[in-house]
Coordinates of N, CA and C in Angstrom, one line a residue:
X1 N 1.0 -1.1 0.1 CA -0.4 -0.1 -0.2 C 1.0 1.4 -0.3
X2 N 1.0 2.3 -1.1 CA 1.6 3.4 -1.0 C 0.9 4.5 -0.7
X3 N 1.3 5.2 0.8 CA 0.8 6.4 1.1 C 1.7 7.5 1.1
X4 N 1.0 8.2 1.2 CA 1.3 10.3 1.1 C 1.7 10.5 2.5
X5 N 2.9 10.3 2.7 CA 3.5 10.3 4.4 C 3.7 12.5 4.9
X6 N 3.8 12.8 3.6 CA 4.6 14.6 3.9 C 3.6 15.6 2.7
X7 N 2.5 15.5 2.7 CA 0.8 16.0 2.3 C 1.5 17.6 3.1
X8 N 1.7 17.3 4.6 CA 1.7 18.4 5.3 C 3.8 19.2 4.9
X9 N 4.1 18.6 4.0 CA 5.5 19.3 4.2 C 5.7 19.8 3.0
X10 N 6.8 21.1 3.1 CA 7.2 21.5 2.5 C 7.9 21.3 0.7
X11 N 7.9 21.9 -0.6 CA 8.0 21.2 -1.2 C 9.4 20.0 -2.1
X12 N 9.9 20.7 -1.5 CA 11.2 20.2 -1.1 C 11.9 19.5 0.3
X13 N 12.7 18.2 0.1 CA 12.3 17.7 1.8 C 13.1 18.8 2.3
X14 N 13.6 18.1 3.9 CA 14.8 18.4 4.9 C 15.1 17.8 5.0
X15 N 16.5 17.6 5.6 CA 17.0 16.1 6.5 C 16.5 15.5 7.3
X16 N 15.8 16.7 8.7 CA 14.8 15.9 9.6 C 13.6 14.0 8.7
X17 N 13.1 15.8 7.6 CA 12.4 14.4 7.2 C 12.6 12.8 6.5
X18 N 13.9 13.0 5.8 CA 13.8 12.4 5.1 C 14.0 10.8 6.5
X19 N 14.9 11.4 7.7 CA 15.8 10.3 8.5 C 13.5 9.9 8.9
X20 N 12.5 10.6 8.8 CA 11.4 10.9 9.6 C 10.6 9.2 8.6
X21 N 11.1 9.1 7.0 CA 10.4 8.7 6.6 C 11.5 7.9 5.7
X22 N 12.4 7.4 5.8 CA 13.4 6.5 5.6 C 12.9 4.6 6.0
X23 N 12.0 4.8 6.1 CA 11.4 3.3 6.9 C 10.8 2.7 6.1
X24 N 10.0 4.1 5.7 CA 8.4 3.8 4.1 C 9.1 3.2 3.0
X25 N 10.4 4.0 3.0 CA 10.7 3.9 1.6 C 11.1 2.9 1.3
X26 N 12.0 2.7 2.3 CA 12.5 0.9 2.8 C 11.4 0.0 1.8
X27 N 10.3 -0.1 2.6 CA 9.2 -0.5 2.2 C 8.4 -0.8 1.3
X28 N 8.7 0.5 0.2 CA 8.1 0.8 -0.6 C 6.8 1.3 -0.4
X29 N 6.5 2.0 0.3 CA 5.1 2.1 1.4 C 5.0 4.1 0.8
X30 N 5.7 4.6 0.5 CA 5.9 6.5 -0.1 C 4.6 6.4 -1.5
X31 N 4.2 7.1 -1.7 CA 3.7 7.2 -3.0 C 4.4 8.0 -4.0
X32 N 4.4 7.9 -5.3 CA 5.1 8.1 -6.2 C 5.6 9.3 -6.3
X33 N 4.6 10.1 -5.8 CA 5.9 11.8 -5.6 C 6.2 11.4 -4.5
X34 N 6.2 11.0 -3.2 CA 7.2 11.2 -2.6 C 8.9 10.4 -2.7
X35 N 8.1 9.1 -3.4 CA 9.3 8.6 -3.5 C 10.0 9.6 -4.8
X36 N 9.7 10.2 -5.1 CA 10.5 11.4 -6.3 C 10.9 12.2 -5.2
X37 N 10.5 12.7 -4.7 CA 11.4 13.5 -4.0 C 12.1 13.4 -2.7
X38 N 11.8 11.8 -2.1 CA 13.3 11.8 -1.2 C 14.5 11.7 -2.2
X39 N 13.8 11.0 -3.3 CA 15.5 10.5 -4.4 C 15.5 11.6 -5.2
X40 N 14.8 12.8 -4.7 CA 15.7 14.0 -5.8 C 16.6 14.7 -4.0
X41 N 15.8 14.5 -2.9 CA 16.7 14.8 -1.9 C 18.5 14.2 -1.6
X42 N 18.2 13.2 -2.0 CA 19.4 12.1 -1.8 C 20.3 12.4 -2.5
X43 N 20.2 12.7 -3.5 CA 20.7 13.1 -5.1 C 21.6 14.2 -5.1
X44 N 21.5 15.2 -4.0 CA 22.2 16.2 -3.8 C 22.7 16.4 -2.2
X45 N 22.6 14.7 -1.4 CA 23.0 15.4 0.0 C 23.3 14.0 0.3
X46 N 25.0 14.2 0.2 CA 25.6 13.2 1.1 C 25.1 12.4 2.2
X47 N 25.1 13.1 3.6 CA 25.0 13.0 4.9 C 23.9 12.2 4.1
X48 N 22.4 12.0 3.8 CA 21.0 11.2 4.2 C 21.8 10.5 3.0
X49 N 22.3 10.3 1.9 CA 22.6 9.3 1.2 C 23.8 7.9 2.2
X50 N 24.3 8.8 2.7 CA 25.1 7.7 3.9 C 24.3 7.1 5.1
X51 N 23.1 8.0 5.4 CA 22.4 7.5 6.4 C 21.5 6.4 5.4
X52 N 20.9 6.0 4.8 CA 20.4 5.7 3.7 C 21.5 4.3 4.0
X53 N 22.2 4.3 3.5 CA 22.8 3.3 3.0 C 23.3 2.2 4.9
X54 N 23.3 3.4 5.9 CA 23.6 2.6 6.8 C 22.2 1.8 7.5
X55 N 21.6 2.9 7.5 CA 20.1 1.6 7.5 C 19.8 0.3 6.5
X56 N 19.8 0.5 5.5 CA 20.1 -0.6 5.0 C 21.4 -1.3 5.3
X57 N 22.7 -1.2 5.6 CA 23.7 -2.3 6.1 C 22.9 -2.8 7.7
X58 N 22.5 -1.9 8.6 CA 21.9 -2.1 9.7 C 20.8 -3.3 9.4
X59 N 19.7 -3.6 8.6 CA 19.0 -4.5 8.2 C 19.1 -5.6 7.7
X60 N 20.3 -5.4 6.9 CA 21.0 -6.6 6.3 C 21.5 -7.3 7.3
X61 N 22.3 -6.3 8.7 CA 23.5 -7.6 9.4 C 22.0 -8.1 10.7
X62 N 21.1 -7.2 11.3 CA 20.4 -7.7 11.6 C 19.3 -9.5 10.5
X63 N 18.9 -8.9 10.3 CA 18.3 -10.2 9.3 C 18.9 -11.5 9.4
X64 N 20.8 -11.0 10.3 CA 21.2 -12.8 10.4 C 21.3 -13.0 11.9
X65 N 20.8 -12.2 13.1 CA 20.9 -12.8 14.4 C 20.0 -13.3 14.3
X66 N 20.5 -14.4 15.0 CA 19.0 -15.2 16.4 C 19.1 -15.3 17.8
X67 N 17.9 -15.0 18.3 CA 17.9 -15.4 19.6 C 18.9 -15.3 20.3
X68 N 19.8 -17.0 19.9 CA 20.6 -17.6 20.7 C 22.0 -16.3 20.5
X69 N 22.5 -15.8 19.3 CA 23.0 -15.0 19.7 C 23.4 -13.6 20.0
X70 N 22.2 -13.4 20.9 CA 22.3 -12.0 22.0 C 22.5 -13.1 23.3
X71 N 23.2 -12.3 24.4 CA 23.4 -12.7 26.2 C 22.0 -12.5 26.8
X72 N 21.8 -13.0 27.3 CA 20.5 -12.6 28.4 C 20.5 -11.2 28.5
X73 N 21.0 -10.1 29.1 CA 20.8 -8.9 29.2 C 20.7 -7.9 27.8
X74 N 21.5 -9.0 26.7 CA 20.9 -8.0 25.6 C 19.4 -8.2 25.1
X75 N 19.1 -9.4 25.3 CA 18.1 -9.9 24.7 C 16.8 -8.8 25.6
X76 N 17.4 -8.5 27.8 CA 16.5 -8.0 27.9 C 16.5 -6.4 27.7
X77 N 17.9 -6.1 27.3 CA 17.7 -4.5 26.9 C 16.7 -4.3 25.7
X78 N 17.0 -5.3 24.7 CA 16.2 -4.9 23.4 C 14.3 -5.0 24.0
X79 N 13.8 -6.3 24.5 CA 12.3 -6.1 25.1 C 12.4 -5.1 26.1
X80 N 13.2 -4.8 26.8 CA 12.9 -3.2 27.6 C 12.4 -2.3 26.3
X81 N 13.3 -1.7 25.3 CA 13.2 -1.0 24.0 C 11.7 -0.9 23.8
X82 N 11.4 -2.1 23.2 CA 10.7 -3.0 22.6 C 9.1 -2.3 23.3
X83 N 8.8 -2.7 24.7 CA 8.0 -2.6 25.2 C 7.8 -1.0 25.5
X84 N 8.8 -0.3 25.9 CA 8.4 1.0 25.5 C 8.2 1.6 24.4
X85 N 8.6 1.6 23.7 CA 8.0 1.9 21.9 C 6.9 1.6 21.9
X86 N 5.9 0.3 22.0 CA 5.1 -0.3 22.4 C 3.5 0.7 23.0
X87 N 4.4 1.0 24.0 CA 3.7 2.2 24.9 C 3.8 3.6 24.4
X88 N 4.0 4.2 23.6 CA 4.5 5.4 22.7 C 5.8 5.6 23.6
X89 N 6.0 5.6 24.3 CA 6.9 6.2 25.4 C 8.4 5.6 25.3

C-alpha cells in the first residue's frame, strides 16, 4: 500500500523529513510523488545518502541475528526498549 506521508511538508525535503520516512521508503510504502521527492533530496545530500546506506546495512546485519546470538542482558535490554516503544514512550 502506497501512502503519502509528506502532504503537509514543504515541496523540497529537509534532512529531518528523510530520517522520518526512510523506513517507508525502504518498504516501498511511499506514494510515487513522495518517493521522487526523497530520491531528489538523496541525489543532492551526501549525509542522507550515507544515512540510508547505514540503515540498509543495519537491516542486512540484523537479519542475520538469531536469539541465541544475544546475551541474556542484551535480550532483556532489547525487550525493554520494545516495550517502551510499544507503550508510546
